XYZ file of C-alpha atoms in Angstrom:
590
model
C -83.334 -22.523 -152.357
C -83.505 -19.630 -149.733
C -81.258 -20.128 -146.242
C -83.709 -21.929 -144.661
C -83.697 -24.884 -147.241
C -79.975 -24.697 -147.547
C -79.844 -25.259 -143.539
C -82.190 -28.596 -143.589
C -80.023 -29.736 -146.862
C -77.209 -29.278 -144.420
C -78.436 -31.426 -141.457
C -79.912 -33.620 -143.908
C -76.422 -34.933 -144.750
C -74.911 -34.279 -141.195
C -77.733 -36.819 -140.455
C -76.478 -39.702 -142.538
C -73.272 -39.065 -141.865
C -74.551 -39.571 -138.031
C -76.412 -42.730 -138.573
C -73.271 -44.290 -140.629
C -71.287 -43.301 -137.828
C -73.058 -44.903 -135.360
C -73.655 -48.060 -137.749
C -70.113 -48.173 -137.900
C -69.220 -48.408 -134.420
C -71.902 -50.255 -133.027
C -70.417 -52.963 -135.774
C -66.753 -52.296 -136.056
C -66.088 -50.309 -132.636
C -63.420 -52.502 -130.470
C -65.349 -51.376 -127.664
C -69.259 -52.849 -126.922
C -70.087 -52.502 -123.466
C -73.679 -50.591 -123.427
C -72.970 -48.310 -120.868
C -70.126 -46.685 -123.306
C -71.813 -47.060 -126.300
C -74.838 -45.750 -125.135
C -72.630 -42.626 -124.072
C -71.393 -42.004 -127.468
C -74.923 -42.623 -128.544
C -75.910 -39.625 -126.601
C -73.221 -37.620 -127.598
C -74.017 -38.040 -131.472
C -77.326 -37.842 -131.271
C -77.230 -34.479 -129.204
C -75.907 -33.180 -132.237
C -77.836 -34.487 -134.673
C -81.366 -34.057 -132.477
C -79.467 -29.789 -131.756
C -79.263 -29.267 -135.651
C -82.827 -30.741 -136.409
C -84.316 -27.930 -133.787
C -82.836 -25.438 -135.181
C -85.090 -26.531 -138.577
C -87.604 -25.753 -136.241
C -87.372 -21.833 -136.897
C -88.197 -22.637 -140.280
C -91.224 -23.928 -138.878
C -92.161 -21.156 -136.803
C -90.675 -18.359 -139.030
C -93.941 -19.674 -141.511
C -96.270 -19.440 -138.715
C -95.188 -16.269 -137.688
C -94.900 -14.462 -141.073
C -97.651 -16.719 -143.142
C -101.331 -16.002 -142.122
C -102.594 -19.768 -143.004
C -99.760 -22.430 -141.964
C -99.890 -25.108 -144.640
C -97.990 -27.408 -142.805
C -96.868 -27.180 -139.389
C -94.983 -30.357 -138.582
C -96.076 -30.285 -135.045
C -95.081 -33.755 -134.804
C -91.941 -33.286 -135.778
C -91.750 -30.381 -133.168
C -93.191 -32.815 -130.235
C -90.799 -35.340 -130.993
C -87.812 -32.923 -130.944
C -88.669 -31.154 -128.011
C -89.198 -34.982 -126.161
C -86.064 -36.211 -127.113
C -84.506 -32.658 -126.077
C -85.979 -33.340 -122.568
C -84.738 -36.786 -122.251
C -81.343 -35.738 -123.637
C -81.114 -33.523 -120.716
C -82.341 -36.158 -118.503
C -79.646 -37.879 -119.750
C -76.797 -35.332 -118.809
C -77.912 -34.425 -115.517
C -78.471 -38.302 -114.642
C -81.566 -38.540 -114.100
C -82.977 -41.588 -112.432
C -85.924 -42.186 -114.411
C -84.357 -40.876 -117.789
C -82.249 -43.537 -117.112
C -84.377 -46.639 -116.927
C -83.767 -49.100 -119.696
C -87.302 -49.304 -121.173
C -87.125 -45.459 -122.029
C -83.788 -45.895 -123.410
C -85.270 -47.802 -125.814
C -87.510 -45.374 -126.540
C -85.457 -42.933 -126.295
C -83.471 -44.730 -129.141
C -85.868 -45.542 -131.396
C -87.259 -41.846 -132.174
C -84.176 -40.358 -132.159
C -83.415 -42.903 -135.162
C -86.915 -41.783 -136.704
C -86.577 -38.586 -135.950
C -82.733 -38.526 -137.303
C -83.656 -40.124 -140.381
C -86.333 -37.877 -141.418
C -83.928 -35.014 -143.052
C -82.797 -37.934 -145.532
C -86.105 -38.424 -146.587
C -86.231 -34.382 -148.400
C -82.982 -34.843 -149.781
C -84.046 -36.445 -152.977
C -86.709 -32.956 -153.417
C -84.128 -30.931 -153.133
C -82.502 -32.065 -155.860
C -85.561 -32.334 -158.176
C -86.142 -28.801 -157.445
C -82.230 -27.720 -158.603
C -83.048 -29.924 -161.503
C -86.229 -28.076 -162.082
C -84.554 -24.885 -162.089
C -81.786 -25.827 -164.279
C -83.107 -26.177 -167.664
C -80.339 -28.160 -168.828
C -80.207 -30.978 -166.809
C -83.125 -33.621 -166.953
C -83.745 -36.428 -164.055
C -84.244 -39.801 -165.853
C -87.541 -40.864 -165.243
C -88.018 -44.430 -163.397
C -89.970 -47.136 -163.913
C -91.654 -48.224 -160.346
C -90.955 -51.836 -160.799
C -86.988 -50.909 -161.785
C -87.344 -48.448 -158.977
C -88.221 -50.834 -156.821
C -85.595 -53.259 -158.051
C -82.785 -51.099 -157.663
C -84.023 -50.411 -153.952
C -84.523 -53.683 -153.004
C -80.514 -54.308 -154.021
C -79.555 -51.729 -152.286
C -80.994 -52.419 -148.663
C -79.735 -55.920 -149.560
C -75.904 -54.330 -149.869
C -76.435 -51.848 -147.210
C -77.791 -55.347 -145.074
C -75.170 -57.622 -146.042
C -72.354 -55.111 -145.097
C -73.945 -54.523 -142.233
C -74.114 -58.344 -141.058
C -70.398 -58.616 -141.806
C -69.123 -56.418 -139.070
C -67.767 -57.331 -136.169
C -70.310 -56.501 -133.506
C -72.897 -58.456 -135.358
C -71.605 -61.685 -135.391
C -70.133 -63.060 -131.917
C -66.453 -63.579 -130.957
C -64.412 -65.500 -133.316
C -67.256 -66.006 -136.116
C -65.962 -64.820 -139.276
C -68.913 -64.184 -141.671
C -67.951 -64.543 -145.808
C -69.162 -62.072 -147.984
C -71.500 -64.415 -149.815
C -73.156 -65.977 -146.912
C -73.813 -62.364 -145.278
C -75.356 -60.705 -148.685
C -77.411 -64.121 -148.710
C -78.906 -63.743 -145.478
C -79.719 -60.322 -146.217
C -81.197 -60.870 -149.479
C -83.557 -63.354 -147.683
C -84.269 -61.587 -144.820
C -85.444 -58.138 -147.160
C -86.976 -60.697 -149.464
C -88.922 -62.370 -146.584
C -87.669 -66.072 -147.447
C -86.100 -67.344 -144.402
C -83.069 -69.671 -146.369
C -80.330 -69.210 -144.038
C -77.230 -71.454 -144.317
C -76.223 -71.241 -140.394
C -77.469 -70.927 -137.241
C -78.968 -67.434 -136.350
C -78.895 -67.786 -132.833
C -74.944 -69.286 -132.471
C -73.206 -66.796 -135.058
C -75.161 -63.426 -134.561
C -74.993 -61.353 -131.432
C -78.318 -59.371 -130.490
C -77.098 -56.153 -132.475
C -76.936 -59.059 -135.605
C -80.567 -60.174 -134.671
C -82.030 -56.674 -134.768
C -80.569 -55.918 -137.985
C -82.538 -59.398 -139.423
C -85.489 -58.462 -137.952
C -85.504 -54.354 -139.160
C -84.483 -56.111 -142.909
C -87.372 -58.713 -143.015
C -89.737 -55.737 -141.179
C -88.866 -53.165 -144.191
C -88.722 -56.096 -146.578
C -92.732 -57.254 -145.670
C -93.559 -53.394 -145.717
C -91.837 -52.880 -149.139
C -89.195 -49.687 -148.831
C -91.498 -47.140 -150.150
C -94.267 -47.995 -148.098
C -91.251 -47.690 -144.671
C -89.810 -44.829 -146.348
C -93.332 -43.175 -145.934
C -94.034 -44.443 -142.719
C -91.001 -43.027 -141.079
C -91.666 -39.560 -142.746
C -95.322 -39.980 -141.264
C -93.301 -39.932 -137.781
C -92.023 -37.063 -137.649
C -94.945 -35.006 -139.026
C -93.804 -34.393 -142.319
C -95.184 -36.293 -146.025
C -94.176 -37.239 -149.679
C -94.329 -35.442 -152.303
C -96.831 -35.776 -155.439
C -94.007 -37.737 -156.981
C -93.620 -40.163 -154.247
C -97.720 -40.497 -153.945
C -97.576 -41.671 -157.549
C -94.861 -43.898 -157.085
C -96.357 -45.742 -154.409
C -99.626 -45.758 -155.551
C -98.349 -47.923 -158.642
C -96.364 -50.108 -156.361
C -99.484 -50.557 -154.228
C -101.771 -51.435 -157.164
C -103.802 -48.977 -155.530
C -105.977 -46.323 -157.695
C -106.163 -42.507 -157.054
C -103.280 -41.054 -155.030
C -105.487 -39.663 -152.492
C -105.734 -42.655 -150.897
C -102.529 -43.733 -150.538
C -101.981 -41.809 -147.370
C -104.845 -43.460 -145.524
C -103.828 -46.805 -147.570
C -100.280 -47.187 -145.843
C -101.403 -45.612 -142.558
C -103.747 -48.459 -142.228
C -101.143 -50.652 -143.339
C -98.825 -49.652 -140.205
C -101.648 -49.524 -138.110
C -102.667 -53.580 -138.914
C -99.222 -54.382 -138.859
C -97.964 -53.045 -135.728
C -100.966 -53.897 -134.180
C -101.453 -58.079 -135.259
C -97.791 -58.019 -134.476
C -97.645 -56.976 -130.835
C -100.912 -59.180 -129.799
C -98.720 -62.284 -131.283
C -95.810 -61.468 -129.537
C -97.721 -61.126 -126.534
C -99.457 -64.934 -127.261
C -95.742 -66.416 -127.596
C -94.445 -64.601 -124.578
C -97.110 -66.852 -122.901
C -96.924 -69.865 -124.777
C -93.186 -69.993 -124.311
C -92.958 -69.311 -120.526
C -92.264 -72.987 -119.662
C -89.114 -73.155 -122.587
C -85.844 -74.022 -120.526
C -83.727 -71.080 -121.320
C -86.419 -68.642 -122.250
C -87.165 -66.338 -119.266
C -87.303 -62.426 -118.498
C -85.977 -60.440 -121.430
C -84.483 -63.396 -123.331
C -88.472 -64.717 -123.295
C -89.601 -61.235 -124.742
C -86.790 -60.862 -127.293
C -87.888 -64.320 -129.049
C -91.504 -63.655 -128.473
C -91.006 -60.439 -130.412
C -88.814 -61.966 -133.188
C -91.073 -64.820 -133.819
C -93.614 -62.439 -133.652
C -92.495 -59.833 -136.317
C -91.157 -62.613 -138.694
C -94.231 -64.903 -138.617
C -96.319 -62.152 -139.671
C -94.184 -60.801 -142.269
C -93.641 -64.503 -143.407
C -90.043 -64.615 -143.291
C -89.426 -68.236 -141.283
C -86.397 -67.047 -139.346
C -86.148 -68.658 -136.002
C -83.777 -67.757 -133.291
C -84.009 -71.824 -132.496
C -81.080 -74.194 -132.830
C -83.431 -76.359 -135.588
C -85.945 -73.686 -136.586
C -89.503 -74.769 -134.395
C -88.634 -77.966 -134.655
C -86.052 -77.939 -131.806
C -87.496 -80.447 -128.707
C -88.627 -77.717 -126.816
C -91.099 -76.206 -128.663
C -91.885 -78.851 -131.551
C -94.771 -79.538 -129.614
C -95.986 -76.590 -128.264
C -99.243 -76.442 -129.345
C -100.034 -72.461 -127.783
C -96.889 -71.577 -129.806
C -97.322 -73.216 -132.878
C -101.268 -72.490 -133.269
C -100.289 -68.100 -132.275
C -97.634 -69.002 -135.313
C -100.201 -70.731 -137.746
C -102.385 -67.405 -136.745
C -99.460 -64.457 -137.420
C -98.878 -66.719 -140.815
C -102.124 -66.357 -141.492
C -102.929 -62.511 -140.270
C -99.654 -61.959 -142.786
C -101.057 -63.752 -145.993
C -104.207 -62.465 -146.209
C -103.450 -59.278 -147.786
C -103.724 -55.478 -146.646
C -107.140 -54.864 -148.699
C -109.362 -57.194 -147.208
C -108.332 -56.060 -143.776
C -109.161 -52.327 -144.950
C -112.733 -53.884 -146.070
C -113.394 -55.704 -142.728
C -112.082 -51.852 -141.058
C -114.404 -49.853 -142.909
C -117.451 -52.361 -142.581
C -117.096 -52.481 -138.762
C -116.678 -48.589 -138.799
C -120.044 -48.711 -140.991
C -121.624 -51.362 -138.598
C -120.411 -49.542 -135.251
C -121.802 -45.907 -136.743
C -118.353 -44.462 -136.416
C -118.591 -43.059 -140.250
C -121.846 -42.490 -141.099
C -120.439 -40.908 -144.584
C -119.927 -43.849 -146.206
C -121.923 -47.001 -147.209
C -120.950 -50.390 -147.892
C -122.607 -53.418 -149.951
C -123.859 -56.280 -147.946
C -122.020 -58.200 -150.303
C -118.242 -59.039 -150.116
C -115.693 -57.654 -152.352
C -114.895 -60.456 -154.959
C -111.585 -59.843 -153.901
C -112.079 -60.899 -150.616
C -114.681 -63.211 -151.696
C -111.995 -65.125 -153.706
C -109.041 -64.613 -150.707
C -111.218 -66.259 -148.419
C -111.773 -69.380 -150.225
C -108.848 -70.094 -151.700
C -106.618 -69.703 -148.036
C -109.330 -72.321 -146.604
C -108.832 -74.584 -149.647
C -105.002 -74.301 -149.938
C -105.022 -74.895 -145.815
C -107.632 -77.530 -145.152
C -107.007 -79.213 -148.500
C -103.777 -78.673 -149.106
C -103.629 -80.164 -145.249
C -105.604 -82.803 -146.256
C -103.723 -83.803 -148.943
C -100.091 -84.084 -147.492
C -101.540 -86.150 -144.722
C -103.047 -88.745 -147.077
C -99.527 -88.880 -149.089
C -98.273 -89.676 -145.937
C -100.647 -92.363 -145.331
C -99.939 -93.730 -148.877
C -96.170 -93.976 -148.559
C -96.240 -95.640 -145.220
C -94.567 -92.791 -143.332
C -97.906 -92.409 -141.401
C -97.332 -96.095 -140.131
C -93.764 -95.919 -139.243
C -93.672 -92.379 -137.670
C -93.148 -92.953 -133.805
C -95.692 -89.783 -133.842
C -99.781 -90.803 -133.208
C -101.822 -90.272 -136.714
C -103.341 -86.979 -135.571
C -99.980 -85.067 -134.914
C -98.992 -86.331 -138.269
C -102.710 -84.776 -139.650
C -101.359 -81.857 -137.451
C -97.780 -81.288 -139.151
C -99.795 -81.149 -142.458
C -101.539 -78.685 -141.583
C -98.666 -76.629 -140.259
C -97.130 -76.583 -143.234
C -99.642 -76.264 -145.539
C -100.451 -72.932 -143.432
C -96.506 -72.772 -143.532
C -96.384 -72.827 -147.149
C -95.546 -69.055 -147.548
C -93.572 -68.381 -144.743
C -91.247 -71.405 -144.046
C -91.447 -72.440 -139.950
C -91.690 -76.160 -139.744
C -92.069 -78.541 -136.759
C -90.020 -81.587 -138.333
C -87.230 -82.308 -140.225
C -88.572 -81.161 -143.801
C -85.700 -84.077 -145.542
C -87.488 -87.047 -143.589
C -90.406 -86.570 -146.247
C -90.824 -88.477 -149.020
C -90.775 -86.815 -152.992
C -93.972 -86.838 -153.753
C -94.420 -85.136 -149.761
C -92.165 -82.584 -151.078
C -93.928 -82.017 -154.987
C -97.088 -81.039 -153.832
C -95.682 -78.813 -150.795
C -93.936 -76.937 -153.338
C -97.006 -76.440 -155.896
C -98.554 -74.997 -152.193
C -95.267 -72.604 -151.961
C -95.571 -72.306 -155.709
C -99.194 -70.831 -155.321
C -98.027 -68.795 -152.497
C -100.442 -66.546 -150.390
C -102.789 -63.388 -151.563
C -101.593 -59.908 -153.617
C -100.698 -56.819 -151.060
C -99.646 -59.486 -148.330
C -96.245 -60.118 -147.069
C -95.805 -63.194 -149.429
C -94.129 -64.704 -152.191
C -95.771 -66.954 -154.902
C -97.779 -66.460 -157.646
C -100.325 -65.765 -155.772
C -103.617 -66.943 -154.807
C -105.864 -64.627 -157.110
C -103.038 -65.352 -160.472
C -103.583 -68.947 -159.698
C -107.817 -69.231 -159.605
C -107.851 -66.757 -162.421
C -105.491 -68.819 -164.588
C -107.515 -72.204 -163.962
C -110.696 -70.192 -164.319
C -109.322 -69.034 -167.652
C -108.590 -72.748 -168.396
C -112.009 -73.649 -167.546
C -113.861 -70.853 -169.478
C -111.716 -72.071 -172.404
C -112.829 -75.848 -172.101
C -116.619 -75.049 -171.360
C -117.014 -72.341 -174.116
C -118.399 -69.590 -172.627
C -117.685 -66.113 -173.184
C -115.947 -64.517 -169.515
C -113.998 -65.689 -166.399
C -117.523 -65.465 -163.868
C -116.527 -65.233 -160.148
C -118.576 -64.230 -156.993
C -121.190 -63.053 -159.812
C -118.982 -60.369 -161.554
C -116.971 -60.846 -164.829
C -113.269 -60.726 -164.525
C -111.709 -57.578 -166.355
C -109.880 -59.462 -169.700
C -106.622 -57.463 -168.611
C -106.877 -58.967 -165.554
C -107.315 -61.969 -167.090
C -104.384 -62.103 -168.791
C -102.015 -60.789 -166.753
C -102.705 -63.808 -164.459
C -102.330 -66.104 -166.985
C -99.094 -64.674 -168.283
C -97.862 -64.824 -164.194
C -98.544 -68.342 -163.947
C -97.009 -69.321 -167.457
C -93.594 -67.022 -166.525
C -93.345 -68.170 -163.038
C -93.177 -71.879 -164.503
C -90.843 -71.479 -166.629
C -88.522 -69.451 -164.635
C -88.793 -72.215 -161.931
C -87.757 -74.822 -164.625
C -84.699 -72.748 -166.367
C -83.358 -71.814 -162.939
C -83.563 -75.541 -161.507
C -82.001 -76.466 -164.764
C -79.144 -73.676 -163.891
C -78.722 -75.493 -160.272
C -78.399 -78.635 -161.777
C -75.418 -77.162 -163.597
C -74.174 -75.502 -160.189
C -74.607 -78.208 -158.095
C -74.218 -81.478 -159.319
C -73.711 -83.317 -156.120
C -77.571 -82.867 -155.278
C -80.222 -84.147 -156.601
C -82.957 -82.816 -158.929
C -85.872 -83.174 -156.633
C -83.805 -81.407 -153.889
C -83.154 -78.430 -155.754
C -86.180 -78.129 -157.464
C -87.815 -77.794 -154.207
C -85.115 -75.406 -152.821
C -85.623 -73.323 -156.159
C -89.621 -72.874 -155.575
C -89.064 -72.444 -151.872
C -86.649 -69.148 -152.885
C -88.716 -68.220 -155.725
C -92.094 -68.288 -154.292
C -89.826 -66.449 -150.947
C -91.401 -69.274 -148.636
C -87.857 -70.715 -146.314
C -88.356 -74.318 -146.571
C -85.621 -76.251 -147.417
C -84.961 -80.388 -147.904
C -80.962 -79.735 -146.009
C -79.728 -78.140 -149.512
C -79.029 -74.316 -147.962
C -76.024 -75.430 -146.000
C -74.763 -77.886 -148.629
C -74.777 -75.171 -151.551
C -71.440 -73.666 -152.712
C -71.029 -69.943 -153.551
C -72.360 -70.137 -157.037
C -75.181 -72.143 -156.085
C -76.024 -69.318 -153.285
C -75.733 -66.592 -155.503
C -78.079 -68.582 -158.241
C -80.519 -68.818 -154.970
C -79.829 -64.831 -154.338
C -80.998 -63.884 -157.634
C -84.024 -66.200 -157.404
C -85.567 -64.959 -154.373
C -84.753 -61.252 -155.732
C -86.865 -62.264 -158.958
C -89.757 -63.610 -156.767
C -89.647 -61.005 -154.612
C -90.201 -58.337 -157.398
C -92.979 -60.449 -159.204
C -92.147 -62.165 -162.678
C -94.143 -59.870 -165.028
C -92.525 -56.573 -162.716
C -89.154 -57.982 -163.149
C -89.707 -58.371 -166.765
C -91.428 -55.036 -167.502
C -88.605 -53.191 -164.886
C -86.335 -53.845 -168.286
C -88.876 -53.169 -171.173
C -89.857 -49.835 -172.781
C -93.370 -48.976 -172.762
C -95.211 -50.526 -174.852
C -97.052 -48.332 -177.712
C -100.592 -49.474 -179.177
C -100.571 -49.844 -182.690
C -103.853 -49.201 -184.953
C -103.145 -51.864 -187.186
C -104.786 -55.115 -186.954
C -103.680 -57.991 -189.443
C -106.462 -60.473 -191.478
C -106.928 -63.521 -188.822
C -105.757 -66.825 -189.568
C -106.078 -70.408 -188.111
C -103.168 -73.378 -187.197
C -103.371 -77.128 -186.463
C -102.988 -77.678 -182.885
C -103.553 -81.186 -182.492
């Protein structure tokens, strides 16, 4: 590594020691008034912001001595130079450096732009690695390298939830309560076994909401998008890496992939937060700031399906159960979240196609299948599945003794069979009756769509496996959808989803049973699909469940979070294809 290298490997690690340092006091510091810790904000991030400018020779030093600049960064330049200017705005107290709103700016890219140094770290070491022959980088398997990230931003989460300045005065948070909230919050489940709004302070809050935000993303796909903001971009390593995560074939595309991916995100979630800032005007207690802060929260967790509420009784305290402008935005983020990042790239690049904005490309008229198959199976699972809880209703008698008219109840069902993946509900969920609560949690069982923020098998595993079932039963040759045959790997691997996912549910409701004897089986089992399948609903058994039973629950909704079949194959060698084929045989079945 020449000078130059060394220097950014320096400030690198002068960054995170930075960012833990301010971590540390905004959670531990005796002292939280903003104006002071806003001061020693400054003060560290002059540093930090000082040494990353001075990387900025580097820059220029290639521009200067290169003919062709391969990479400028001048994004990362822009940003430094901005936050330079409104450090010295800072200093010489200016008036309008001052103003809150750009103070929150001003916050948030000096943590991008802090953070990006950490991002090279790991290159630098593959490159001494490289050069010395004798030492050898194990190689990773994505779905054990996603694993082992996943635990860590839960452990980095948890500790962070425990300090002090998260929690308000005199709330004590246990170990195993804060490492289960942030398992569910990076897992996007929304169990929580207290009250967020009563035990965590705003600085408590914002940590939930950046863990469920980076969960939804997945931490590759945040990793890359905070390198994207300052300019700079992953290596071919990383590319690969992601692209396997993503499903997504060719590593060219992943750049425009996860681009897009911000893009739709940030995008669905600020028009939502804008429809409950509106919808939520006439809440007693809601106004000004407070109004904006829960408008955003809501906002960012009902898209990235995580069901955390900053509500006393999630939505179904009195004064917004029956908000309709609230409830409908909600049903809509839910929605916008479950669909799945591909078919909103397909419905971009057809109205670039239709609009004449890129001429280069052409599109079928035809749907994707995969889109084609999304599409039907969200209306099904949300009309029917709708549908369906409303008539169970109407066949136990709770329709008739509900002091609620018949078409709230018919409304309710819909809510949470839209709800199914991301846990929000308007009513108590233990006033319903079993078989209310069986066939909510095959809905949370089938979950949403593949490259969406949700849990489940998934809608595509699930119409593949019965497809499969059906193909078997009527003899024919292929699974047939949308007029294309369904690849036989494909095939199978939803089949073998389904049939792991089942069984997992049953062994780990048989372990709960074991853990928790005081409750009963149909209450677990539904709290067991709800953490598997990462949806948040829960029949009263979160804040009843002792420490075993919550860390039984933790490593649930870690499982369903990393997929069944990427859990299994995190921890299996790769499999080698062997020539031989044996004589086939034939066995009684029946």
């Amino acid at each position: 590594m020449n000078r130059f290298e060394v220097m950014e490997m320096g400030f690198g690690l002068c960054t995170l020691a930075a960012l833990m340092w301010l971590l540390w006091w905004n959670g531990f510091g005796e002292i939280h008034e903003d104006q002071l810790s806003l001061r020693y904000f400054r003060e560290i991030l002059s540093l930090l912001v000082l040494g990353q400018l001075t990387g900025v020779l580097g820059i220029l030093r290639e521009k200067w001595l290169a003919k062709s600049i391969r990479n400028p960064r001048w994004m990362e330049l822009g940003l430094g130079l901005l936050i330079l200017v409104m450090l010295a705005g800072n200093f010489f107290n200016s008036t309008f450096i001052s103003r809150i709103e750009l103070q929150n700016i001003f916050r948030a890219l000096c943590l991008c732009y802090g953070a990006a140094p950490l991002l090279n770290l790991k290159e630098y070491f593959f490159r001494l690695a490289r050069r010395n022959r004798g030492f050898h980088l194990p190689r990773i398997r994505p779905a054990l390298l996603f694993l082992l990230t996943l635990i860590a931003f839960i452990t980095l989460g948890g500790t962070l939830l425990m300090s002090p300045g998260a929690t308000k005065d005199g709330i004590i948070l246990s170990p195993t309560d804060a490492y289960f909230i942030s398992t569910s919050a990076v897992c996007v489940t929304g169990l929580v076994p207290l009250n967020v709004h009563e035990h965590f302070t705003n600085y408590g809050q914002t940590i939930l909401l950046v863990l469920f935000q980076v969960g939804a993303f997945g931490i590759m796909t945040f990793t890359y998008f905070v390198s994207l903001m300052v300019g700079q971009g992953l290596s071919l390593r990383s590319k690969v890496t992601i692209s396997n995560l993503l499903d997504e074939e060719g590593i060219a595309q992943v750049d425009r992939f996860i681009k897009n991916i911000i893009a739709v995100t940030f995008g669905v979630e600020a028009l939502g937060a804008i429809a409950l800032y509106f919808s939520w005007r006439n809440v007693p207690g809601l106004e000004g700031d407070t109004l904006w802060w829960y408008a955003v929260f809501h906002s960012v967790s009902g898209f990235c399906n995580a069901g955390f509420s900053l509500f006393a009784d999630n939505l179904a305290t009195p004064d917004v159960a029956y908000n309709m402008g609230g409830q409908i935005t909600i049903m809509v983020m839910v929605l916008c979240g479950s669909l799945g990042f591909a078919m909103y790239l397909e419905i971009v690049r057809r109205a670039r196609v239709a609009l004449g904005w890129d001429s280069r490309n052409t599109i079928s008229r035809h749907w994707s299948t995969y889109s084609w198959l999304v599409v039907r199976m969200t209306a099904a699972l949300v009309l029917g599945g709708g549908l369906i809880l409303f008539l169970i209703k109407a066949i136990d008698g709770s329709l008739f003794t509900s002091a609620d008219p018949w078409y709230w109840i018919l409304w309710e069902s819909l809510f949470n069979a839209t709800a199914r993946t991301a846990g929000f509900n308007i009513s108590d969920m233990a006033l319903n009756s079993v078989p209310y609560a069986l066939f909510l949690g095959a809905l949370m069982f089938i979950g949403g769509n593949p490259g969406s923020t949700t849990g489940g098998v998934h809608t595509t595993a699930f119409a593949v496996s019965c497809g499969e079932v059906a193909r078997i039963l009527q003899g024919k040759q292929d699974v047939v959808m949308h007029k294309r045959r369904i690849a036989r790997s494909v095939v199978e691997r939803a089949v073998i989803t389904v049939i792991l996912a089942g069984a997992w549910v049953g062994m780990m409701t048989t372990v709960m049973c074991f853990a928790e004897p005081g409750l009963s089986l149909e209450r677990l089992f539904f709290e067991v699909v709800s953490s598997f399948a990462t949806v948040g609903f829960s029949w009263n058994v979160t804040p009843e469940l002792s420490d075993a039973g919550k860390w039984i629950i933790v490593f649930n909704m870690i499982v369903g979070r990393v997929g069944m079949v990427a859990f299994v194959l995190a921890f299996m060698k790769q499999p080698s294809k062997s020539p031989l084929r044996y004589p086939e045989t034939r066995l009684p079945l029946s």
